[in-house]
Amino acid sequence: MAYPVQRMRRLRAHPALRRLVKETSLSVDDLICPLFIIYGKDKKIPIDSMPGVFQLSVDRLRDEVRDIYALGIPGVLLFGIPEHKDSMGSAAYNDAGVIQRAVREIKKICPELLVITDVCLCEYTDHGHCGVLEGDTSIDNDRTLELLARQAVSHARAGSDMIAPSDMMDGRVGYIRKTLGSEGYTQTPLMSYAAKFCSAFYGPFRDAAHSAPAFGDRKTYQMDPSNAREALNEVKLDIEEGADIVMVKPALAYLDIIRMVKDTFGCPTAAYNVSGEYALVKAAAGRGWINDEAVTMEVLTSIKRAGADIIISYAAKDAARMLGG
Ligand code: PBG
């Protein structure tokens, strides 16, 4: 049956009817807000390439955390910028490290807010790679696992509600799961960056987290953007190793992967709307070329429509406001 019997516009004429037939509804319940925690005191440093996002010292977290909670956003994802970096990333698994202190502080300010901590060495190593080196240039997968597990246990001990490993070493989810278990943290959920692509969209994040690799790139551990079947394999392994939530990252350039992961595994699926994706919107909006608010909502809705249950986004606060929070 076609035109004139069928007229698709009939259901588009009335605003209330449009609401009734809406297939995808973005909710504040879907959002996680990333936070950059920097060493030192009394710091709130704007990140040039990410307008509206700041590096905050632990003592400046209060207002930000209260804002996020008041907007109804369920959780925050923490990244640390330590004062000292070394070849082993030892600041990552120091119980007095920036993240460990930030977790304890946020739990004091707002115990109901879910605190998720990123586990990876790139912000803590002097060479900027996500694992420890073997020789001058290659990454030693298995020695890295031990350190990631120490970092995860240290986060759990500080009170982290969920651990999010983003390093892309083989076997890290299983190793972290086993180590957390042997330390008594059997109930700590893992949200693994399961399909994490080697993406040029991470540029602004690396400025913000001071984590650009000092040499080479991340191609030996992060995935080739050309690969979809391999992404499913990564996700499958992480689920088998004990991940509770699996993540696809970036989001916007990988909507097909989000859909495939959701359809194949059906488990809680997160998508990371990364720094470069955020920066593109802000840069164009800053020039008056696009409407910031409309594009932000369209971007987030597309990620939800693709199958994401959880969206990590630097626009979380803006979106929450627009959603009426
Ligand atoms: C750490 C990590 C990165 C991001 C999240 N965790 C950067 C990277 O892999 O280089 C990127 C997030 C973003 O761009 O917003 N490994």
PDB file of C-alpha atoms and ligand atoms in Angstrom, residues 34 36 50 77 79 118-123 128-130 164-168 193 196-206 209 211-213 218 221-222 247 249-250 272-278 312 314, ligand 1:
ATOM      1  CA  PRO A  34      33.715  12.155  32.885  1.00  0.00           C
ATOM      2  CA  PHE A  36      39.590  15.010  35.115  1.00  0.00           C
ATOM      3  CA  MET A  50      36.992  20.956  25.302  1.00  0.00           C
ATOM      4  CA  LEU A  77      33.965   8.477  35.417  1.00  0.00           C
ATOM      5  CA  PHE A  79      40.617  10.185  35.092  1.00  0.00           C
ATOM      6  CA  ASP A 118      39.247   4.370  34.670  1.00  0.00           C
ATOM      7  CA  VAL A 119      42.013   1.799  34.955  1.00  0.00           C
ATOM      8  CA  CYS A 120      44.903   2.358  32.562  1.00  0.00           C
ATOM      9  CA  LEU A 121      48.550   3.362  32.860  1.00  0.00           C
ATOM     10  CA  CYS A 122      48.836   6.001  30.109  1.00  0.00           C
ATOM     11  CA  GLU A 123      48.131   8.938  32.398  1.00  0.00           C
ATOM     12  CA  GLY A 128      52.498   7.791  27.860  1.00  0.00           C
ATOM     13  CA  HIS A 129      51.740   4.220  26.825  1.00  0.00           C
ATOM     14  CA  CYS A 130      48.950   2.196  28.414  1.00  0.00           C
ATOM     15  CA  ALA A 164      36.562   0.576  33.936  1.00  0.00           C
ATOM     16  CA  PRO A 165      39.706  -0.898  32.333  1.00  0.00           C
ATOM     17  CA  SER A 166      40.622   1.075  29.182  1.00  0.00           C
ATOM     18  CA  ASP A 167      44.126  -0.172  28.416  1.00  0.00           C
ATOM     19  CA  MET A 168      43.279  -2.898  25.843  1.00  0.00           C
ATOM     20  CA  TYR A 193      36.384  -0.717  27.255  1.00  0.00           C
ATOM     21  CA  LYS A 196      38.274   0.410  21.895  1.00  0.00           C
ATOM     22  CA  PHE A 197      39.509   1.662  18.572  1.00  0.00           C
ATOM     23  CA  CYS A 198      42.799   3.360  17.820  1.00  0.00           C
ATOM     24  CA  SER A 199      41.118   6.643  17.085  1.00  0.00           C
ATOM     25  CA  ALA A 200      42.282  10.131  16.203  1.00  0.00           C
ATOM     26  CA  PHE A 201      39.225  11.384  18.096  1.00  0.00           C
ATOM     27  CA  TYR A 202      41.100  11.025  21.413  1.00  0.00           C
ATOM     28  CA  GLY A 203      43.296  14.067  20.704  1.00  0.00           C
ATOM     29  CA  PRO A 204      41.679  16.564  23.106  1.00  0.00           C
ATOM     30  CA  PHE A 205      41.549  13.952  25.889  1.00  0.00           C
ATOM     31  CA  ARG A 206      45.285  13.415  25.624  1.00  0.00           C
ATOM     32  CA  ALA A 209      45.002  14.057  30.672  1.00  0.00           C
ATOM     33  CA  SER A 211      48.652  11.197  28.190  1.00  0.00           C
ATOM     34  CA  ALA A 212      49.836  11.384  24.582  1.00  0.00           C
ATOM     35  CA  PRO A 213      52.377   8.619  23.846  1.00  0.00           C
ATOM     36  CA  ARG A 218      48.637   2.788  20.226  1.00  0.00           C
ATOM     37  CA  TYR A 221      46.883  -2.603  21.478  1.00  0.00           C
ATOM     38  CA  GLN A 222      43.904  -0.524  20.344  1.00  0.00           C
ATOM     39  CA  MET A 247      31.831  -0.463  26.042  1.00  0.00           C
ATOM     40  CA  LYS A 249      34.606   3.651  21.991  1.00  0.00           C
ATOM     41  CA  PRO A 250      34.428   6.106  20.251  1.00  0.00           C
ATOM     42  CA  TYR A 272      31.888   6.635  24.909  1.00  0.00           C
ATOM     43  CA  ASN A 273      31.135   9.856  23.058  1.00  0.00           C
ATOM     44  CA  VAL A 274      34.795  10.856  23.131  1.00  0.00           C
ATOM     45  CA  SER A 275      36.676  14.134  23.415  1.00  0.00           C
ATOM     46  CA  GLY A 276      37.196  14.717  19.691  1.00  0.00           C
ATOM     47  CA  GLU A 277      33.532  14.097  18.987  1.00  0.00           C
ATOM     48  CA  TYR A 278      32.653  16.672  21.626  1.00  0.00           C
ATOM     49  CA  ILE A 312      29.622   8.573  28.593  1.00  0.00           C
ATOM     50  CA  TYR A 314      31.356  15.478  28.171  1.00  0.00           C
TER      51      TYR A 314
HETATM   52  C1  PBG B   1      43.048   5.932  28.447  1.00  0.00           C
HETATM   53  C2  PBG B   1      41.866   6.565  27.833  1.00  0.00           C
HETATM   54  C3  PBG B   1      41.770   7.358  26.680  1.00  0.00           C
HETATM   55  C4  PBG B   1      40.445   7.811  26.618  1.00  0.00           C
HETATM   56  C5  PBG B   1      39.781   7.246  27.696  1.00  0.00           C
HETATM   57  N1  PBG B   1      40.657   6.459  28.420  1.00  0.00           N
HETATM   58  C6  PBG B   1      42.772   7.851  25.721  1.00  0.00           C
HETATM   59  C7  PBG B   1      43.570   6.970  24.883  1.00  0.00           C
HETATM   60  O1  PBG B   1      43.337   5.772  24.767  1.00  0.00           O
HETATM   61  O2  PBG B   1      44.513   7.525  24.339  1.00  0.00           O
HETATM   62  C8  PBG B   1      39.904   8.735  25.565  1.00  0.00           C
HETATM   63  C9  PBG B   1      38.667   9.448  25.925  1.00  0.00           C
HETATM   64  C10 PBG B   1      38.320  10.598  25.064  1.00  0.00           C
HETATM   65  O3  PBG B   1      38.933  10.881  24.021  1.00  0.00           O
HETATM   66  O4  PBG B   1      37.386  11.291  25.451  1.00  0.00           O
HETATM   67  N2  PBG B   1      43.587   4.893  27.780  1.00  0.00           N
END
